[in-house]
């Protein structure tokens, strides 16, 4: 008797539906999916590509600050996040040594509380909303290169995914929402406008927490930590320290070294962490100094960590990503060079203040008295940020009406054709034009 094995078919990844888009976005998490959402809601044809799967996790301690929650609320996404079981956080307690100051949140209708959704929840809610608005997503597909026209203007991306030949997709603008190691920033030679000088390491794991818990931020000489209630009845418990201390102390075992830091910060925090199963997985980030990069150039722009990174210690990265996504969407819909310049100027104004205060905390070069003062400065920056967001119109179809046609690619790109196969001609053009081309 012969046995025939059932044939298994591995599904091929989906391909883009068009050869040309108004915007192609590399990276589809909080910066990329938000930009896709806002542009698609304004009626633009958008493709976002991420090498990671839909709904996947990433390094994050989840704490959203006021500006992020206000953005999500303005975009109508606070409700689905709460419906996904994300707890509403109504108090923040700062522990400076043995002193504790609890601050109740009093934020008005757009800010009923703070939230700290797992990235498996937040990034998925953003992607789902963008899909609903008409954006296309390709997950499990990587952008390997950008290509340019003969003037060096970025014209699109080359997509690589397992089981398929590389594909080229053209776009009026290629957006790098591709995080710290941004390929778009590298291909376009985005200038680094400012580099931070300090970095901190963060080691975190999850443990059960009682319903109704607030944010807790702990500080003692040379170390910090936090308790951040997130989905599924869990809190993310973080130990933070200068990178050099991490390199010395964590080489010989992460779990005991983390517990030592948590115990030094607060026995209550250490006890909370010890409620986790013994084999709980720890996540760690050794630290990267902050930077601010040039935000745009001919045919390209950077949003989220690709354009501006600050240490996670002030939990402001997602707020920055959402704010800059809206600023970039507004500039794209306006289409004028002045709008891009105004967006970068506005981003830099906030980014520089956030980087100053974040580096001041992440340096660990403070006394317990100083760190409270730095937090008050950060709080004032966030208050101004929230106010300026509240004063803004959300980009819409009406904002897209005046978008100049001059901004669009020439008509030799036939949208009815499937995407062309790969060729490296344009990419080398982009690379040749790295030196200093601006819009
Ligand atoms: C340890 C840690 C803790 C943090 N905690 C907080 C916090 O509590 N609160 C907060 O607000 N912020 C926090 N942050 C910062 C926050 O996570 C980032 O600011 C935020 O994730 C930036 O979002 P992004 O979309 O710009 O980039 P990312 O989230 O990094 O997403 C970039 C995406 O681009 C994709 N990508 C990259 N290159 C390619 C390519 N060539 N082709 C296709 N896809 C590509 C990646 O797969 C990735 O999914 C933390 C960061 C770290 C490291």
CSV table of N, CA, C and O in Angstrom, one decimal, residues 87 207-214 216 227-237 272 275:
chain,number,residue,atom,x,y,z
A,87,UNK,N,-7.2,49.0,31.3
A,87,UNK,CA,-7.8,49.7,32.5
A,87,UNK,C,-7.5,51.2,32.4
A,87,UNK,O,-6.5,51.7,31.9
A,207,UNK,N,3.4,41.2,36.2
A,207,UNK,CA,2.9,40.5,37.4
A,207,UNK,C,1.5,41.0,37.6
A,207,UNK,O,1.1,42.1,37.2
A,208,UNK,N,0.7,40.1,38.3
A,208,UNK,CA,-0.7,40.5,38.5
A,208,UNK,C,-0.8,41.7,39.4
A,208,UNK,O,0.0,41.9,40.3
A,209,UNK,N,-1.9,42.5,39.1
A,209,UNK,CA,-2.1,43.7,39.9
A,209,UNK,C,-3.6,43.9,40.2
A,209,UNK,O,-4.4,43.4,39.4
A,210,UNK,N,-3.9,44.5,41.3
A,210,UNK,CA,-5.3,44.7,41.7
A,210,UNK,C,-6.0,45.7,40.7
A,210,UNK,O,-5.3,46.7,40.3
A,211,UNK,N,-7.3,45.5,40.5
A,211,UNK,CA,-8.0,46.5,39.7
A,211,UNK,C,-7.9,47.9,40.3
A,211,UNK,O,-7.9,48.0,41.6
A,212,UNK,N,-7.9,48.9,39.6
A,212,UNK,CA,-7.9,50.3,40.1
A,212,UNK,C,-6.6,50.8,40.5
A,212,UNK,O,-6.5,52.0,40.9
A,213,UNK,N,-5.5,50.1,40.2
A,213,UNK,CA,-4.2,50.6,40.6
A,213,UNK,C,-3.8,51.8,39.7
A,213,UNK,O,-4.3,51.9,38.5
A,214,UNK,N,-3.0,52.6,40.2
A,214,UNK,CA,-2.5,53.8,39.4
A,214,UNK,C,-1.1,53.6,38.9
A,214,UNK,O,-0.5,52.5,39.1
A,216,UNK,N,2.8,54.2,39.2
A,216,UNK,CA,3.7,54.5,40.3
A,216,UNK,C,5.1,54.7,39.7
A,216,UNK,O,5.6,53.8,38.9
A,227,UNK,N,5.6,51.0,38.1
A,227,UNK,CA,4.5,50.0,38.1
A,227,UNK,C,3.5,50.6,37.2
A,227,UNK,O,2.9,51.7,37.5
A,228,UNK,N,3.2,49.9,36.1
A,228,UNK,CA,2.3,50.4,35.1
A,228,UNK,C,1.2,49.4,34.8
A,228,UNK,O,1.4,48.4,34.1
A,229,UNK,N,-0.1,49.7,35.2
A,229,UNK,CA,-1.1,48.7,35.0
A,229,UNK,C,-1.5,48.6,33.6
A,229,UNK,O,-1.8,49.7,32.9
A,230,UNK,N,-1.6,47.4,33.0
A,230,UNK,CA,-1.9,47.3,31.6
A,230,UNK,C,-3.0,46.2,31.4
A,230,UNK,O,-3.7,46.0,32.4
A,231,UNK,N,-3.1,45.6,30.3
A,231,UNK,CA,-4.2,44.7,30.0
A,231,UNK,C,-4.1,43.4,30.8
A,231,UNK,O,-3.0,43.1,31.3
A,232,UNK,N,-5.2,42.6,30.8
A,232,UNK,CA,-5.2,41.3,31.3
A,232,UNK,C,-4.9,41.2,32.8
A,232,UNK,O,-4.3,40.2,33.3
A,233,UNK,N,-5.2,42.2,33.6
A,233,UNK,CA,-5.0,42.2,35.0
A,233,UNK,C,-3.5,42.2,35.4
A,233,UNK,O,-3.1,41.8,36.6
A,234,UNK,N,-2.6,42.6,34.5
A,234,UNK,CA,-1.2,42.6,34.8
A,234,UNK,C,-0.6,44.1,34.9
A,234,UNK,O,-1.2,45.0,34.3
A,235,UNK,N,0.4,44.2,35.6
A,235,UNK,CA,1.2,45.4,35.6
A,235,UNK,C,2.6,45.2,35.0
A,235,UNK,O,3.1,44.1,35.3
A,236,UNK,N,3.1,46.2,34.3
A,236,UNK,CA,4.4,46.1,33.8
A,236,UNK,C,5.3,46.7,34.9
A,236,UNK,O,5.1,47.8,35.3
A,237,UNK,N,6.3,45.9,35.3
A,237,UNK,CA,7.1,46.4,36.5
A,237,UNK,C,8.5,46.6,35.9
A,237,UNK,O,9.2,45.6,35.4
A,272,UNK,N,5.4,43.2,44.8
A,272,UNK,CA,4.4,43.1,43.7
A,272,UNK,C,5.0,42.3,42.5
A,272,UNK,O,4.4,41.5,41.9
A,275,UNK,N,5.0,38.5,42.6
A,275,UNK,CA,3.7,37.7,42.4
A,275,UNK,C,3.7,37.1,41.0
A,275,UNK,O,2.8,36.3,40.7
